[in-house]
Amino acid sequence: MHDAITRTLLAHPAFSGLNHEEANDLALRCDLLTLTEGNVLFAEGEPAADLYVVLSGELMVTCRGPFGIEVVVGDARGGSVVGEMGVLDGTPRSATLTARSHTEVLRLRGSVFQQLVQSAHPAAWSLLRSIRQQLVGRLRMVDERVDAVFDGPNDEQSRLHAGVAGVW
């Protein structure tokens, strides 16, 4: 199993630039989780202890909207890093992630991630680079959605949808 995780890490875009030894070291610190359709990886409001790298499959990202209605705000597919916000800032989960299909993720405990960062492990820098790219992408989508709300159609439902859909 360990060798398979190492090979997967070496092929994963979030870890480009790691050599075999660095990927092997990271593989020893990760857990491979398999989700089936409908399994919840984590739920909005839960404490955030770990971050995850999506290897395959698809996760639906939902948040509680106005009046407690669950709103689909996006998805996470192979290549995505999820659960990073709470690990970085210590806040509870901001969304619920549910498997839409057979999905495999690598779990990296938050405490292990912090150790990697403190020791300047190359895997930490690879993850931080990937997280930065994702967060910048999300922020740009939010900017586009805000522009669409103020420049788009006048009816409230269109504005609400443009404001929240596809942020993830």
mmCIF file of C-alpha atoms in Angstrom:
data_model
loop_
_atom_site.group_PDB
_atom_site.id
_atom_site.type_symbol
_atom_site.label_atom_id
_atom_site.label_comp_id
_atom_site.label_asym_id
_atom_site.label_seq_id
_atom_site.Cartn_x
_atom_site.Cartn_y
_atom_site.Cartn_z
ATOM 1 C CA MET A 1 0.000 0.000 0.000
ATOM 2 C CA HIS A 2 2.788 2.417 0.949
ATOM 3 C CA ASP A 3 4.508 2.010 -2.452
ATOM 4 C CA ALA A 4 1.207 2.663 -4.244
ATOM 5 C CA ILE A 5 0.745 5.904 -2.283
ATOM 6 C CA THR A 6 4.294 6.976 -3.156
ATOM 7 C CA ARG A 7 3.659 6.345 -6.873
ATOM 8 C CA THR A 8 0.357 8.220 -6.658
ATOM 9 C CA LEU A 9 2.026 11.202 -4.999
ATOM 10 C CA LEU A 10 4.743 11.338 -7.648
ATOM 11 C CA ALA A 11 2.076 11.439 -10.375
ATOM 12 C CA HIS A 12 -0.154 13.986 -8.614
ATOM 13 C CA PRO A 13 0.006 17.641 -9.774
ATOM 14 C CA ALA A 14 0.017 18.963 -6.193
ATOM 15 C CA PHE A 15 3.338 17.203 -5.583
ATOM 16 C CA SER A 16 5.164 17.899 -8.802
ATOM 17 C CA GLY A 17 8.764 18.517 -8.014
ATOM 18 C CA LEU A 18 9.078 15.976 -5.203
ATOM 19 C CA ASN A 19 11.723 13.339 -5.653
ATOM 20 C CA HIS A 20 11.090 9.687 -4.790
ATOM 21 C CA GLU A 21 12.554 9.956 -1.287
ATOM 22 C CA GLU A 22 10.440 13.023 -0.429
ATOM 23 C CA ALA A 23 7.262 11.420 -1.815
ATOM 24 C CA ASN A 24 8.042 8.226 0.086
ATOM 25 C CA ASP A 25 8.490 10.192 3.316
ATOM 26 C CA LEU A 26 5.144 11.934 2.761
ATOM 27 C CA ALA A 27 3.428 8.628 1.932
ATOM 28 C CA LEU A 28 4.457 7.305 5.346
ATOM 29 C CA ARG A 29 2.602 10.229 6.942
ATOM 30 C CA CYS A 30 -0.655 9.935 4.931
ATOM 31 C CA ASP A 31 -3.679 7.666 5.091
ATOM 32 C CA LEU A 32 -5.539 6.508 1.993
ATOM 33 C CA LEU A 33 -9.320 6.770 2.397
ATOM 34 C CA THR A 34 -11.907 5.310 0.038
ATOM 35 C CA LEU A 35 -15.395 6.803 -0.094
ATOM 36 C CA THR A 36 -18.436 5.426 -1.847
ATOM 37 C CA GLU A 37 -21.243 7.522 -3.291
ATOM 38 C CA GLY A 38 -23.015 9.375 -0.500
ATOM 39 C CA ASN A 39 -20.217 9.091 2.091
ATOM 40 C CA VAL A 40 -19.458 12.390 3.841
ATOM 41 C CA LEU A 41 -15.757 13.253 4.058
ATOM 42 C CA PHE A 42 -16.460 16.056 6.546
ATOM 43 C CA ALA A 43 -19.395 18.248 7.527
ATOM 44 C CA GLU A 44 -19.829 21.986 7.786
ATOM 45 C CA GLY A 45 -19.208 23.170 11.348
ATOM 46 C CA GLU A 46 -17.012 20.230 12.394
ATOM 47 C CA PRO A 47 -13.574 20.929 13.844
ATOM 48 C CA ALA A 48 -10.936 20.947 11.112
ATOM 49 C CA ALA A 49 -8.115 18.606 12.017
ATOM 50 C CA ASP A 50 -6.952 17.249 8.653
ATOM 51 C CA LEU A 51 -6.537 18.216 5.027
ATOM 52 C CA TYR A 52 -7.136 15.935 2.061
ATOM 53 C CA VAL A 53 -5.798 15.475 -1.440
ATOM 54 C CA VAL A 54 -8.403 14.172 -3.876
ATOM 55 C CA LEU A 55 -6.805 11.429 -5.960
ATOM 56 C CA SER A 56 -9.808 10.245 -7.944
ATOM 57 C CA GLY A 57 -13.565 10.593 -8.028
ATOM 58 C CA GLU A 58 -15.634 13.632 -7.203
ATOM 59 C CA LEU A 59 -16.835 15.356 -4.052
ATOM 60 C CA MET A 60 -19.879 17.630 -3.938
ATOM 61 C CA VAL A 61 -19.330 20.792 -1.877
ATOM 62 C CA THR A 62 -22.387 22.126 -0.040
ATOM 63 C CA CYS A 63 -23.033 24.911 2.465
ATOM 64 C CA ARG A 64 -26.058 25.884 4.501
ATOM 65 C CA GLY A 65 -27.629 28.881 2.851
ATOM 66 C CA PRO A 66 -30.305 31.253 4.023
ATOM 67 C CA PHE A 67 -33.043 29.574 6.072
ATOM 68 C CA GLY A 68 -30.869 26.465 6.561
ATOM 69 C CA ILE A 69 -31.236 25.278 2.976
ATOM 70 C CA GLU A 70 -28.286 23.236 1.734
ATOM 71 C CA VAL A 71 -26.772 24.837 -1.386
ATOM 72 C CA VAL A 72 -24.385 23.088 -3.773
ATOM 73 C CA VAL A 73 -21.508 25.522 -4.253
ATOM 74 C CA GLY A 74 -19.160 23.385 -6.297
ATOM 75 C CA ASP A 75 -17.200 20.194 -6.547
ATOM 76 C CA ALA A 76 -13.725 18.864 -5.875
ATOM 77 C CA ARG A 77 -12.105 16.400 -8.246
ATOM 78 C CA GLY A 78 -8.791 14.647 -8.653
ATOM 79 C CA GLY A 79 -5.988 17.128 -8.090
ATOM 80 C CA SER A 80 -7.870 19.216 -5.528
ATOM 81 C CA VAL A 81 -6.697 19.852 -1.985
ATOM 82 C CA VAL A 82 -9.657 20.161 0.409
ATOM 83 C CA GLY A 83 -10.044 20.908 4.092
ATOM 84 C CA GLU A 84 -7.109 23.277 3.960
ATOM 85 C CA MET A 85 -8.812 26.419 5.269
ATOM 86 C CA GLY A 86 -9.580 25.083 8.730
ATOM 87 C CA VAL A 87 -6.157 23.488 9.053
ATOM 88 C CA LEU A 88 -4.499 26.793 8.128
ATOM 89 C CA ASP A 89 -6.591 29.071 10.346
ATOM 90 C CA GLY A 90 -8.066 26.773 13.008
ATOM 91 C CA THR A 91 -11.719 27.483 12.160
ATOM 92 C CA PRO A 92 -14.438 24.843 11.800
ATOM 93 C CA ARG A 93 -15.264 23.339 8.417
ATOM 94 C CA SER A 94 -16.900 25.887 6.120
ATOM 95 C CA ALA A 95 -18.636 23.288 3.934
ATOM 96 C CA THR A 96 -19.771 19.675 3.740
ATOM 97 C CA LEU A 97 -18.035 17.401 1.225
ATOM 98 C CA THR A 98 -19.924 14.332 0.038
ATOM 99 C CA ALA A 99 -18.726 11.724 -2.452
ATOM 100 C CA ARG A 100 -20.653 11.791 -5.732
ATOM 101 C CA SER A 101 -18.964 8.573 -6.838
ATOM 102 C CA HIS A 102 -16.231 6.163 -5.746
ATOM 103 C CA THR A 103 -13.587 8.590 -4.482
ATOM 104 C CA GLU A 104 -10.079 8.158 -3.104
ATOM 105 C CA VAL A 105 -8.398 10.789 -0.965
ATOM 106 C CA LEU A 106 -5.168 11.039 0.971
ATOM 107 C CA ARG A 107 -5.594 12.338 4.495
ATOM 108 C CA LEU A 108 -2.797 14.385 6.019
ATOM 109 C CA ARG A 109 -3.284 15.181 9.686
ATOM 110 C CA GLY A 110 -3.106 18.892 10.430
ATOM 111 C CA SER A 111 -0.437 18.327 13.070
ATOM 112 C CA VAL A 112 1.695 16.468 10.526
ATOM 113 C CA PHE A 113 1.184 19.243 7.982
ATOM 114 C CA GLN A 114 2.372 21.779 10.584
ATOM 115 C CA GLN A 115 5.466 19.632 11.250
ATOM 116 C CA LEU A 116 6.182 19.527 7.514
ATOM 117 C CA VAL A 117 5.879 23.308 7.286
ATOM 118 C CA GLN A 118 8.101 23.884 10.334
ATOM 119 C CA SER A 119 10.780 21.573 8.963
ATOM 120 C CA ALA A 120 10.554 23.159 5.470
ATOM 121 C CA HIS A 121 9.803 19.757 3.953
ATOM 122 C CA PRO A 122 9.429 20.034 0.165
ATOM 123 C CA ALA A 123 5.989 18.397 0.392
ATOM 124 C CA ALA A 124 4.764 21.295 2.549
ATOM 125 C CA TRP A 125 5.837 23.789 -0.091
ATOM 126 C CA SER A 126 4.181 21.722 -2.819
ATOM 127 C CA LEU A 127 0.934 21.629 -0.846
ATOM 128 C CA LEU A 128 1.083 25.331 -0.005
ATOM 129 C CA ARG A 129 1.654 26.163 -3.690
ATOM 130 C CA SER A 130 -1.347 24.047 -4.688
ATOM 131 C CA ILE A 131 -3.504 25.574 -1.941
ATOM 132 C CA ARG A 132 -2.488 29.084 -3.019
ATOM 133 C CA GLN A 133 -3.467 28.360 -6.627
ATOM 134 C CA GLN A 134 -6.845 26.973 -5.562
ATOM 135 C CA LEU A 135 -7.615 29.873 -3.228
ATOM 136 C CA VAL A 136 -6.648 32.463 -5.833
ATOM 137 C CA GLY A 137 -8.861 30.651 -8.345
ATOM 138 C CA ARG A 138 -11.784 30.687 -5.909
ATOM 139 C CA LEU A 139 -11.277 34.367 -5.158
ATOM 140 C CA ARG A 140 -11.306 35.191 -8.863
ATOM 141 C CA MET A 141 -14.547 33.240 -9.293
ATOM 142 C CA VAL A 142 -16.089 35.155 -6.391
ATOM 143 C CA ASP A 143 -15.040 38.427 -8.036
ATOM 144 C CA GLU A 144 -16.714 37.317 -11.269
ATOM 145 C CA ARG A 145 -19.870 36.289 -9.386
ATOM 146 C CA VAL A 146 -20.024 39.635 -7.569
ATOM 147 C CA ASP A 147 -19.678 41.441 -10.886
ATOM 148 C CA ALA A 148 -22.470 39.252 -12.308
ATOM 149 C CA VAL A 149 -24.731 40.108 -9.356
ATOM 150 C CA PHE A 150 -24.341 43.838 -9.889
ATOM 151 C CA ASP A 151 -24.138 43.836 -13.676
ATOM 152 C CA GLY A 152 -26.464 40.927 -14.466
ATOM 153 C CA PRO A 153 -30.202 40.255 -14.452
ATOM 154 C CA ASN A 154 -32.418 42.138 -12.025
ATOM 155 C CA ASP A 155 -34.443 39.282 -10.547
ATOM 156 C CA GLU A 156 -33.409 38.111 -7.070
ATOM 157 C CA GLN A 157 -33.132 34.378 -7.855
ATOM 158 C CA SER A 158 -30.653 35.018 -10.678
ATOM 159 C CA ARG A 159 -28.613 37.262 -8.404
ATOM 160 C CA LEU A 160 -28.524 34.682 -5.604
ATOM 161 C CA HIS A 161 -27.498 31.894 -7.975
ATOM 162 C CA ALA A 162 -24.798 34.014 -9.592
ATOM 163 C CA GLY A 163 -23.532 34.943 -6.144
ATOM 164 C CA VAL A 164 -22.977 31.438 -4.778
ATOM 165 C CA ALA A 165 -22.853 28.869 -7.558
ATOM 166 C CA GLY A 166 -19.510 27.489 -8.605
ATOM 167 C CA VAL A 167 -17.350 29.175 -5.978
ATOM 168 C CA TRP A 168 -15.625 25.874 -5.268
#
